[in-house]
């Protein structure tokens, strides 16, 4: 019985953790001079918007990944590190790197200042995840010391001749209250308080000591709300302050600097597809007429009576995103003044200086709208807009392991990013089973198992529907292409060929195919569907096999309007390729399990390799005491017969090898080692120093189990009886041992091991020789 719910934690620890979190995030307000002093210590805290986003991305460092066969550096920021990968972007590393290059050019002012970054692509390709990842990353970065973001607060309540600064509060409130302080509603940079000529000198001095590759740029003027406060203070003090007017205006009792956490609504503006209102409302906000009288505006429009809740006001200081931009196409032309002039009008004579990086996100339908006047040439009214859009396209993933990782995320709450040092680790993740708890209509809550290789099968099928096979050489098939894209290399015999040796990439790759949402929905439906499989011991009815998913994906093509008839036909043709690929994987598992106690130990294989190499090349070998010894013909024979199962006693004259044995030794061992020695020719080569795992052909000897070896080992095995073998037979004993190995060593459950081994042995039985 579970102990869940019997132990209650000390709930005060949650309060203490929250206190600690906020204490490290927020600072006490400081004076303007203290802020300037902090900027000279850490110039990055005053960075302009594009520089700030660039710094946030670069702050998390990089890691090496393989995508579409190419090894490239990826910014960890896009793995969503601040929320443990919750909205990590799967793949698209080359596109993301180009995006960072765009930001770098914009930040440095190298010819792209006027650019609006446009993220385009089909549905379900990760564009919305990019938005969430950017929000999470910028929010997390703003909580760090280097990423602190600051703005200004005003207080004029203590002035007798000035009405209280407010967002609608009436004048005459008691002075010296915390509630009398009002932040700039658009996150104004504190350095904007200085007169332009002083600010230019200050920024120049900062850039003299700034070690960053991007210079600081603080352009523009105070926002209208802050300007109203500034002017009110200036009017009050100008008759008495003398030469210290600026000091009076910026006295800590009137002006202070406070840090804020970047988030949606404060530093990040997001316009959603369903947001409504006039263009002005959506972009900057609206006037609140009832406040004019309360603020004693004397017939003019007081900027304190403006709502500042549009996306540009919210996103000032960091980033503005127009999501599903085709729904807001009417705004796009109005945004041209933002990157060009860095201003937008609130009303006649009242304008807001902006510092925000613009992103727009859209499906392909926006491109159709932008091209509606393309035939007009120079008379195209949208030409100016199109010139400013810097388009980056998210296509469908064409890397198998990334699609498998994404699919697991879609089916579960897993957020871990698959970072591995070698492809063997990725292969292990690919084949992993998955258990999901579902509520069954009759049985209540049950565990459904996606058997090993099931996620891999679904991911491979999705990837194959996205690949163009018209560019493949005769010796490669579409599965080979997918594996080259995933691994970054291909083997022809024992020769490893890197991906850059193949010219198999196509612009069409990733531009079409199954979206992950289709695959996810089909599997989700299977999880709720009952099965008529039965077994007296194992709950096989709860197992979903790779072929179950592949059949459901293929049969579902005709039931959804998502695909055209041509797409359905093309996708259906890829099912057989995936089934053959997965069958080979399952067959290798079953063979490995049957011959598990026959597997050769790597140390034994290493000694064998050393002796064979000496036998064929006269290379000296030494024992543990350093004495030179001769290659042992009996040891080599025993490995070849008993461990590798390659030969029988008839292939030797006592211990002397026949020509087939000699040829095997030359081809699989000596040639492979000589090739490895050539590849490592800059180093002193010694066969005793070589790990067999470094040489694929030699390493594969461990796993090259053959059904002929099974037949020699188990002469009374009957594959046709595998489903229900008679008690006391060799078949029953082999099956029991095989199931045990598959469960203990390969990640299968007893039920999925039963179904997988049953399927493989059914196929083997057709060619089995009694």
PDB file of N, CA and C in Angstrom, residues 205-294:
ATOM      1  N   UNK A 205      31.629  58.145 -22.268  1.00  0.00           N
ATOM      2  CA  UNK A 205      32.537  57.712 -21.194  1.00  0.00           C
ATOM      3  C   UNK A 205      32.294  56.249 -20.841  1.00  0.00           C
ATOM      4  N   UNK A 206      31.045  55.838 -20.841  1.00  0.00           N
ATOM      5  CA  UNK A 206      30.734  54.437 -20.557  1.00  0.00           C
ATOM      6  C   UNK A 206      31.326  53.511 -21.621  1.00  0.00           C
ATOM      7  N   UNK A 207      31.206  53.894 -22.879  1.00  0.00           N
ATOM      8  CA  UNK A 207      31.723  53.046 -23.955  1.00  0.00           C
ATOM      9  C   UNK A 207      33.242  52.987 -23.965  1.00  0.00           C
ATOM     10  N   UNK A 208      33.897  53.994 -23.378  1.00  0.00           N
ATOM     11  CA  UNK A 208      35.356  53.963 -23.267  1.00  0.00           C
ATOM     12  C   UNK A 208      35.816  52.832 -22.345  1.00  0.00           C
ATOM     13  N   UNK A 209      34.982  52.494 -21.349  1.00  0.00           N
ATOM     14  CA  UNK A 209      35.372  51.430 -20.423  1.00  0.00           C
ATOM     15  C   UNK A 209      34.612  50.132 -20.674  1.00  0.00           C
ATOM     16  N   UNK A 210      33.649  50.165 -21.585  1.00  0.00           N
ATOM     17  CA  UNK A 210      32.820  48.994 -21.853  1.00  0.00           C
ATOM     18  C   UNK A 210      33.624  47.941 -22.601  1.00  0.00           C
ATOM     19  N   UNK A 211      33.696  46.752 -22.074  1.00  0.00           N
ATOM     20  CA  UNK A 211      34.468  45.676 -22.716  1.00  0.00           C
ATOM     21  C   UNK A 211      33.611  44.813 -23.637  1.00  0.00           C
ATOM     22  N   UNK A 212      32.334  45.095 -23.709  1.00  0.00           N
ATOM     23  CA  UNK A 212      31.450  44.316 -24.567  1.00  0.00           C
ATOM     24  C   UNK A 212      31.715  44.670 -26.028  1.00  0.00           C
ATOM     25  N   UNK A 213      31.312  43.746 -26.938  1.00  0.00           N
ATOM     26  CA  UNK A 213      31.527  43.969 -28.365  1.00  0.00           C
ATOM     27  C   UNK A 213      30.472  44.900 -28.967  1.00  0.00           C
ATOM     28  N   UNK A 214      29.467  45.266 -28.169  1.00  0.00           N
ATOM     29  CA  UNK A 214      28.405  46.164 -28.623  1.00  0.00           C
ATOM     30  C   UNK A 214      28.436  47.418 -27.759  1.00  0.00           C
ATOM     31  N   UNK A 215      28.512  48.576 -28.408  1.00  0.00           N
ATOM     32  CA  UNK A 215      28.490  49.839 -27.663  1.00  0.00           C
ATOM     33  C   UNK A 215      27.092  50.127 -27.139  1.00  0.00           C
ATOM     34  N   UNK A 216      27.036  50.821 -26.004  1.00  0.00           N
ATOM     35  CA  UNK A 216      25.759  51.278 -25.469  1.00  0.00           C
ATOM     36  C   UNK A 216      25.201  52.392 -26.347  1.00  0.00           C
ATOM     37  N   UNK A 217      23.879  52.373 -26.514  1.00  0.00           N
ATOM     38  CA  UNK A 217      23.202  53.460 -27.220  1.00  0.00           C
ATOM     39  C   UNK A 217      21.962  53.822 -26.415  1.00  0.00           C
ATOM     40  N   UNK A 218      21.896  55.057 -25.933  1.00  0.00           N
ATOM     41  CA  UNK A 218      20.728  55.536 -25.186  1.00  0.00           C
ATOM     42  C   UNK A 218      20.175  56.736 -25.949  1.00  0.00           C
ATOM     43  N   UNK A 219      19.212  56.475 -26.828  1.00  0.00           N
ATOM     44  CA  UNK A 219      18.671  57.507 -27.681  1.00  0.00           C
ATOM     45  C   UNK A 219      17.244  57.865 -27.252  1.00  0.00           C
ATOM     46  N   UNK A 220      16.773  59.028 -27.720  1.00  0.00           N
ATOM     47  CA  UNK A 220      15.389  59.391 -27.489  1.00  0.00           C
ATOM     48  C   UNK A 220      15.193  60.320 -26.315  1.00  0.00           C
ATOM     49  N   UNK A 221      13.947  60.408 -25.875  1.00  0.00           N
ATOM     50  CA  UNK A 221      13.568  61.315 -24.791  1.00  0.00           C
ATOM     51  C   UNK A 221      12.726  60.566 -23.756  1.00  0.00           C
ATOM     52  N   UNK A 222      12.511  61.234 -22.630  1.00  0.00           N
ATOM     53  CA  UNK A 222      11.635  60.670 -21.602  1.00  0.00           C
ATOM     54  C   UNK A 222      10.237  60.425 -22.157  1.00  0.00           C
ATOM     55  N   UNK A 223       9.571  59.429 -21.620  1.00  0.00           N
ATOM     56  CA  UNK A 223       8.200  59.180 -22.031  1.00  0.00           C
ATOM     57  C   UNK A 223       7.302  60.333 -21.586  1.00  0.00           C
ATOM     58  N   UNK A 224       6.151  60.538 -22.235  1.00  0.00           N
ATOM     59  CA  UNK A 224       5.287  61.694 -21.905  1.00  0.00           C
ATOM     60  C   UNK A 224       4.872  61.754 -20.447  1.00  0.00           C
ATOM     61  N   UNK A 225       4.612  60.615 -19.811  1.00  0.00           N
ATOM     62  CA  UNK A 225       4.241  60.612 -18.400  1.00  0.00           C
ATOM     63  C   UNK A 225       5.377  61.175 -17.552  1.00  0.00           C
ATOM     64  N   UNK A 226       6.591  60.672 -17.781  1.00  0.00           N
ATOM     65  CA  UNK A 226       7.747  61.141 -17.013  1.00  0.00           C
ATOM     66  C   UNK A 226       8.077  62.579 -17.359  1.00  0.00           C
ATOM     67  N   UNK A 227       7.895  62.973 -18.611  1.00  0.00           N
ATOM     68  CA  UNK A 227       8.144  64.352 -18.997  1.00  0.00           C
ATOM     69  C   UNK A 227       7.201  65.297 -18.268  1.00  0.00           C
ATOM     70  N   UNK A 228       5.955  64.869 -18.060  1.00  0.00           N
ATOM     71  CA  UNK A 228       4.990  65.685 -17.316  1.00  0.00           C
ATOM     72  C   UNK A 228       5.480  65.901 -15.883  1.00  0.00           C
ATOM     73  N   UNK A 229       5.984  64.833 -15.260  1.00  0.00           N
ATOM     74  CA  UNK A 229       6.516  64.967 -13.899  1.00  0.00           C
ATOM     75  C   UNK A 229       7.756  65.848 -13.879  1.00  0.00           C
ATOM     76  N   UNK A 230       8.646  65.633 -14.835  1.00  0.00           N
ATOM     77  CA  UNK A 230       9.885  66.421 -14.930  1.00  0.00           C
ATOM     78  C   UNK A 230       9.564  67.908 -15.083  1.00  0.00           C
ATOM     79  N   UNK A 231       8.652  68.197 -16.015  1.00  0.00           N
ATOM     80  CA  UNK A 231       8.306  69.607 -16.255  1.00  0.00           C
ATOM     81  C   UNK A 231       7.611  70.240 -15.050  1.00  0.00           C
ATOM     82  N   UNK A 232       6.782  69.462 -14.355  1.00  0.00           N
ATOM     83  CA  UNK A 232       6.117  69.989 -13.157  1.00  0.00           C
ATOM     84  C   UNK A 232       7.145  70.369 -12.099  1.00  0.00           C
ATOM     85  N   UNK A 233       8.130  69.499 -11.914  1.00  0.00           N
ATOM     86  CA  UNK A 233       9.179  69.793 -10.946  1.00  0.00           C
ATOM     87  C   UNK A 233      10.030  70.972 -11.401  1.00  0.00           C
ATOM     88  N   UNK A 234      10.315  71.017 -12.702  1.00  0.00           N
ATOM     89  CA  UNK A 234      11.116  72.129 -13.227  1.00  0.00           C
ATOM     90  C   UNK A 234      10.403  73.458 -13.027  1.00  0.00           C
ATOM     91  N   UNK A 235       9.079  73.479 -13.283  1.00  0.00           N
ATOM     92  CA  UNK A 235       8.294  74.714 -13.098  1.00  0.00           C
ATOM     93  C   UNK A 235       8.314  75.155 -11.642  1.00  0.00           C
ATOM     94  N   UNK A 236       8.213  74.199 -10.742  1.00  0.00           N
ATOM     95  CA  UNK A 236       8.188  74.532  -9.313  1.00  0.00           C
ATOM     96  C   UNK A 236       9.525  75.100  -8.834  1.00  0.00           C
ATOM     97  N   UNK A 237      10.655  74.520  -9.320  1.00  0.00           N
ATOM     98  CA  UNK A 237      11.955  74.893  -8.771  1.00  0.00           C
ATOM     99  C   UNK A 237      12.717  75.934  -9.580  1.00  0.00           C
ATOM    100  N   UNK A 238      12.265  76.254 -10.787  1.00  0.00           N
ATOM    101  CA  UNK A 238      13.098  77.070 -11.653  1.00  0.00           C
ATOM    102  C   UNK A 238      13.365  78.469 -11.113  1.00  0.00           C
ATOM    103  N   UNK A 239      12.459  78.992 -10.233  1.00  0.00           N
ATOM    104  CA  UNK A 239      12.674  80.335  -9.696  1.00  0.00           C
ATOM    105  C   UNK A 239      13.621  80.342  -8.501  1.00  0.00           C
ATOM    106  N   UNK A 240      13.792  79.196  -7.835  1.00  0.00           N
ATOM    107  CA  UNK A 240      14.577  79.158  -6.592  1.00  0.00           C
ATOM    108  C   UNK A 240      15.824  78.276  -6.667  1.00  0.00           C
ATOM    109  N   UNK A 241      15.916  77.443  -7.656  1.00  0.00           N
ATOM    110  CA  UNK A 241      17.012  76.463  -7.680  1.00  0.00           C
ATOM    111  C   UNK A 241      18.326  77.033  -8.170  1.00  0.00           C
ATOM    112  N   UNK A 242      18.277  78.122  -8.926  1.00  0.00           N
ATOM    113  CA  UNK A 242      19.514  78.690  -9.447  1.00  0.00           C
ATOM    114  C   UNK A 242      20.200  77.739 -10.401  1.00  0.00           C
ATOM    115  N   UNK A 243      21.475  77.452 -10.107  1.00  0.00           N
ATOM    116  CA  UNK A 243      22.254  76.560 -10.968  1.00  0.00           C
ATOM    117  C   UNK A 243      22.040  75.086 -10.633  1.00  0.00           C
ATOM    118  N   UNK A 244      21.168  74.789  -9.742  1.00  0.00           N
ATOM    119  CA  UNK A 244      20.984  73.403  -9.308  1.00  0.00           C
ATOM    120  C   UNK A 244      19.596  72.856  -9.676  1.00  0.00           C
ATOM    121  N   UNK A 245      19.050  73.342 -10.785  1.00  0.00           N
ATOM    122  CA  UNK A 245      17.701  72.916 -11.155  1.00  0.00           C
ATOM    123  C   UNK A 245      17.622  71.406 -11.388  1.00  0.00           C
ATOM    124  N   UNK A 246      18.576  70.855 -12.113  1.00  0.00           N
ATOM    125  CA  UNK A 246      18.551  69.407 -12.369  1.00  0.00           C
ATOM    126  C   UNK A 246      18.679  68.631 -11.065  1.00  0.00           C
ATOM    127  N   UNK A 247      19.519  69.121 -10.156  1.00  0.00           N
ATOM    128  CA  UNK A 247      19.676  68.454  -8.860  1.00  0.00           C
ATOM    129  C   UNK A 247      18.381  68.450  -8.080  1.00  0.00           C
ATOM    130  N   UNK A 248      17.637  69.575  -8.142  1.00  0.00           N
ATOM    131  CA  UNK A 248      16.355  69.640  -7.443  1.00  0.00           C
ATOM    132  C   UNK A 248      15.340  68.668  -8.070  1.00  0.00           C
ATOM    133  N   UNK A 249      15.285  68.653  -9.399  1.00  0.00           N
ATOM    134  CA  UNK A 249      14.330  67.777 -10.101  1.00  0.00           C
ATOM    135  C   UNK A 249      14.611  66.315  -9.779  1.00  0.00           C
ATOM    136  N   UNK A 250      15.884  65.949  -9.714  1.00  0.00           N
ATOM    137  CA  UNK A 250      16.262  64.545  -9.531  1.00  0.00           C
ATOM    138  C   UNK A 250      16.612  64.217  -8.083  1.00  0.00           C
ATOM    139  N   UNK A 251      16.258  65.109  -7.168  1.00  0.00           N
ATOM    140  CA  UNK A 251      16.466  64.817  -5.750  1.00  0.00           C
ATOM    141  C   UNK A 251      15.785  63.495  -5.394  1.00  0.00           C
ATOM    142  N   UNK A 252      16.412  62.670  -4.566  1.00  0.00           N
ATOM    143  CA  UNK A 252      15.823  61.365  -4.222  1.00  0.00           C
ATOM    144  C   UNK A 252      14.416  61.422  -3.665  1.00  0.00           C
ATOM    145  N   UNK A 253      13.977  62.607  -3.177  1.00  0.00           N
ATOM    146  CA  UNK A 253      12.602  62.658  -2.697  1.00  0.00           C
ATOM    147  C   UNK A 253      11.602  62.788  -3.848  1.00  0.00           C
ATOM    148  N   UNK A 254      12.123  63.096  -5.064  1.00  0.00           N
ATOM    149  CA  UNK A 254      11.253  63.208  -6.234  1.00  0.00           C
ATOM    150  C   UNK A 254      11.512  62.116  -7.278  1.00  0.00           C
ATOM    151  N   UNK A 255      12.737  61.648  -7.364  1.00  0.00           N
ATOM    152  CA  UNK A 255      13.095  60.681  -8.408  1.00  0.00           C
ATOM    153  C   UNK A 255      13.946  59.578  -7.803  1.00  0.00           C
ATOM    154  N   UNK A 256      13.620  58.374  -8.120  1.00  0.00           N
ATOM    155  CA  UNK A 256      14.446  57.244  -7.698  1.00  0.00           C
ATOM    156  C   UNK A 256      14.437  56.188  -8.797  1.00  0.00           C
ATOM    157  N   UNK A 257      15.414  55.299  -8.731  1.00  0.00           N
ATOM    158  CA  UNK A 257      15.592  54.247  -9.739  1.00  0.00           C
ATOM    159  C   UNK A 257      15.300  52.905  -9.085  1.00  0.00           C
ATOM    160  N   UNK A 258      14.520  52.088  -9.784  1.00  0.00           N
ATOM    161  CA  UNK A 258      14.129  50.776  -9.234  1.00  0.00           C
ATOM    162  C   UNK A 258      14.286  49.709 -10.323  1.00  0.00           C
ATOM    163  N   UNK A 259      14.731  48.540  -9.890  1.00  0.00           N
ATOM    164  CA  UNK A 259      14.814  47.450 -10.866  1.00  0.00           C
ATOM    165  C   UNK A 259      13.453  46.779 -11.023  1.00  0.00           C
ATOM    166  N   UNK A 260      13.250  46.172 -12.163  1.00  0.00           N
ATOM    167  CA  UNK A 260      12.008  45.436 -12.398  1.00  0.00           C
ATOM    168  C   UNK A 260      12.326  44.122 -13.092  1.00  0.00           C
ATOM    169  N   UNK A 261      11.460  43.144 -12.891  1.00  0.00           N
ATOM    170  CA  UNK A 261      11.603  41.850 -13.547  1.00  0.00           C
ATOM    171  C   UNK A 261      10.915  41.921 -14.906  1.00  0.00           C
ATOM    172  N   UNK A 262      11.662  41.633 -15.948  1.00  0.00           N
ATOM    173  CA  UNK A 262      11.108  41.662 -17.298  1.00  0.00           C
ATOM    174  C   UNK A 262      10.050  40.573 -17.427  1.00  0.00           C
ATOM    175  N   UNK A 263       8.883  40.938 -17.913  1.00  0.00           N
ATOM    176  CA  UNK A 263       7.792  39.985 -18.075  1.00  0.00           C
ATOM    177  C   UNK A 263       6.787  40.586 -19.042  1.00  0.00           C
ATOM    178  N   UNK A 264       5.800  39.781 -19.424  1.00  0.00           N
ATOM    179  CA  UNK A 264       4.752  40.285 -20.303  1.00  0.00           C
ATOM    180  C   UNK A 264       4.037  41.434 -19.596  1.00  0.00           C
ATOM    181  N   UNK A 265       3.949  42.570 -20.261  1.00  0.00           N
ATOM    182  CA  UNK A 265       3.339  43.758 -19.669  1.00  0.00           C
ATOM    183  C   UNK A 265       4.351  44.725 -19.108  1.00  0.00           C
ATOM    184  N   UNK A 266       5.560  44.281 -18.865  1.00  0.00           N
ATOM    185  CA  UNK A 266       6.619  45.145 -18.332  1.00  0.00           C
ATOM    186  C   UNK A 266       7.934  44.776 -19.009  1.00  0.00           C
ATOM    187  N   UNK A 267       8.187  45.440 -20.114  1.00  0.00           N
ATOM    188  CA  UNK A 267       9.389  45.148 -20.891  1.00  0.00           C
ATOM    189  C   UNK A 267       9.127  44.208 -22.047  1.00  0.00           C
ATOM    190  N   UNK A 268       8.038  43.468 -21.999  1.00  0.00           N
ATOM    191  CA  UNK A 268       7.662  42.570 -23.091  1.00  0.00           C
ATOM    192  C   UNK A 268       6.195  42.820 -23.434  1.00  0.00           C
ATOM    193  N   UNK A 269       5.955  43.199 -24.667  1.00  0.00           N
ATOM    194  CA  UNK A 269       4.586  43.371 -25.148  1.00  0.00           C
ATOM    195  C   UNK A 269       4.241  42.264 -26.115  1.00  0.00           C
ATOM    196  N   UNK A 270       3.114  41.608 -25.905  1.00  0.00           N
ATOM    197  CA  UNK A 270       2.682  40.518 -26.784  1.00  0.00           C
ATOM    198  C   UNK A 270       1.272  40.814 -27.272  1.00  0.00           C
ATOM    199  N   UNK A 271       1.111  40.912 -28.580  1.00  0.00           N
ATOM    200  CA  UNK A 271      -0.212  41.105 -29.173  1.00  0.00           C
ATOM    201  C   UNK A 271      -0.709  39.746 -29.652  1.00  0.00           C
ATOM    202  N   UNK A 272      -1.761  39.250 -29.014  1.00  0.00           N
ATOM    203  CA  UNK A 272      -2.288  37.934 -29.342  1.00  0.00           C
ATOM    204  C   UNK A 272      -3.271  38.027 -30.501  1.00  0.00           C
ATOM    205  N   UNK A 273      -3.572  36.885 -31.101  1.00  0.00           N
ATOM    206  CA  UNK A 273      -4.447  36.872 -32.270  1.00  0.00           C
ATOM    207  C   UNK A 273      -5.843  37.377 -31.943  1.00  0.00           C
ATOM    208  N   UNK A 274      -6.311  37.158 -30.709  1.00  0.00           N
ATOM    209  CA  UNK A 274      -7.677  37.531 -30.351  1.00  0.00           C
ATOM    210  C   UNK A 274      -7.799  38.949 -29.818  1.00  0.00           C
ATOM    211  N   UNK A 275      -6.684  39.670 -29.654  1.00  0.00           N
ATOM    212  CA  UNK A 275      -6.756  41.034 -29.130  1.00  0.00           C
ATOM    213  C   UNK A 275      -7.465  41.948 -30.120  1.00  0.00           C
ATOM    214  N   UNK A 276      -8.343  42.804 -29.598  1.00  0.00           N
ATOM    215  CA  UNK A 276      -9.140  43.693 -30.442  1.00  0.00           C
ATOM    216  C   UNK A 276      -8.888  45.137 -30.061  1.00  0.00           C
ATOM    217  N   UNK A 277      -9.533  46.047 -30.791  1.00  0.00           N
ATOM    218  CA  UNK A 277      -9.396  47.473 -30.532  1.00  0.00           C
ATOM    219  C   UNK A 277      -8.864  48.197 -31.747  1.00  0.00           C
ATOM    220  N   UNK A 278      -8.869  49.518 -31.667  1.00  0.00           N
ATOM    221  CA  UNK A 278      -8.330  50.310 -32.767  1.00  0.00           C
ATOM    222  C   UNK A 278      -6.822  50.093 -32.860  1.00  0.00           C
ATOM    223  N   UNK A 279      -6.237  50.406 -34.018  1.00  0.00           N
ATOM    224  CA  UNK A 279      -4.775  50.266 -34.130  1.00  0.00           C
ATOM    225  C   UNK A 279      -4.025  50.993 -33.020  1.00  0.00           C
ATOM    226  N   UNK A 280      -4.490  52.208 -32.684  1.00  0.00           N
ATOM    227  CA  UNK A 280      -3.804  52.977 -31.642  1.00  0.00           C
ATOM    228  C   UNK A 280      -3.898  52.281 -30.297  1.00  0.00           C
ATOM    229  N   UNK A 281      -5.070  51.732 -29.964  1.00  0.00           N
ATOM    230  CA  UNK A 281      -5.232  51.015 -28.695  1.00  0.00           C
ATOM    231  C   UNK A 281      -4.303  49.818 -28.625  1.00  0.00           C
ATOM    232  N   UNK A 282      -4.254  49.042 -29.705  1.00  0.00           N
ATOM    233  CA  UNK A 282      -3.422  47.843 -29.691  1.00  0.00           C
ATOM    234  C   UNK A 282      -1.943  48.175 -29.628  1.00  0.00           C
ATOM    235  N   UNK A 283      -1.559  49.294 -30.227  1.00  0.00           N
ATOM    236  CA  UNK A 283      -0.140  49.633 -30.272  1.00  0.00           C
ATOM    237  C   UNK A 283       0.349  50.354 -29.016  1.00  0.00           C
ATOM    238  N   UNK A 284      -0.381  51.401 -28.564  1.00  0.00           N
ATOM    239  CA  UNK A 284       0.133  52.174 -27.430  1.00  0.00           C
ATOM    240  C   UNK A 284      -0.844  52.339 -26.281  1.00  0.00           C
ATOM    241  N   UNK A 285      -2.146  52.312 -26.525  1.00  0.00           N
ATOM    242  CA  UNK A 285      -3.102  52.495 -25.441  1.00  0.00           C
ATOM    243  C   UNK A 285      -4.190  53.482 -25.850  1.00  0.00           C
ATOM    244  N   UNK A 286      -4.863  54.072 -24.857  1.00  0.00           N
ATOM    245  CA  UNK A 286      -5.983  54.979 -25.162  1.00  0.00           C
ATOM    246  C   UNK A 286      -6.080  56.058 -24.098  1.00  0.00           C
ATOM    247  N   UNK A 287      -6.766  57.153 -24.468  1.00  0.00           N
ATOM    248  CA  UNK A 287      -6.998  58.257 -23.537  1.00  0.00           C
ATOM    249  C   UNK A 287      -8.167  57.920 -22.616  1.00  0.00           C
ATOM    250  N   UNK A 288      -8.019  58.289 -21.345  1.00  0.00           N
ATOM    251  CA  UNK A 288      -9.076  58.067 -20.357  1.00  0.00           C
ATOM    252  C   UNK A 288      -9.720  59.419 -20.035  1.00  0.00           C
ATOM    253  N   UNK A 289     -10.786  59.715 -20.779  1.00  0.00           N
ATOM    254  CA  UNK A 289     -11.398  61.041 -20.726  1.00  0.00           C
ATOM    255  C   UNK A 289     -11.786  61.503 -19.315  1.00  0.00           C
ATOM    256  N   UNK A 290     -12.360  60.656 -18.447  1.00  0.00           N
ATOM    257  CA  UNK A 290     -12.775  61.143 -17.114  1.00  0.00           C
ATOM    258  C   UNK A 290     -11.634  61.704 -16.282  1.00  0.00           C
ATOM    259  N   UNK A 291     -10.385  61.362 -16.613  1.00  0.00           N
ATOM    260  CA  UNK A 291      -9.263  61.826 -15.791  1.00  0.00           C
ATOM    261  C   UNK A 291      -8.831  63.244 -16.123  1.00  0.00           C
ATOM    262  N   UNK A 292      -9.251  63.772 -17.280  1.00  0.00           N
ATOM    263  CA  UNK A 292      -8.803  65.121 -17.642  1.00  0.00           C
ATOM    264  C   UNK A 292      -9.227  66.155 -16.588  1.00  0.00           C
ATOM    265  N   UNK A 293     -10.472  66.057 -16.132  1.00  0.00           N
ATOM    266  CA  UNK A 293     -10.942  67.016 -15.137  1.00  0.00           C
ATOM    267  C   UNK A 293     -10.244  66.798 -13.804  1.00  0.00           C
ATOM    268  N   UNK A 294     -10.094  65.548 -13.395  1.00  0.00           N
ATOM    269  CA  UNK A 294      -9.450  65.259 -12.104  1.00  0.00           C
ATOM    270  C   UNK A 294      -8.006  65.730 -12.083  1.00  0.00           C
TER     271      UNK A 294
END
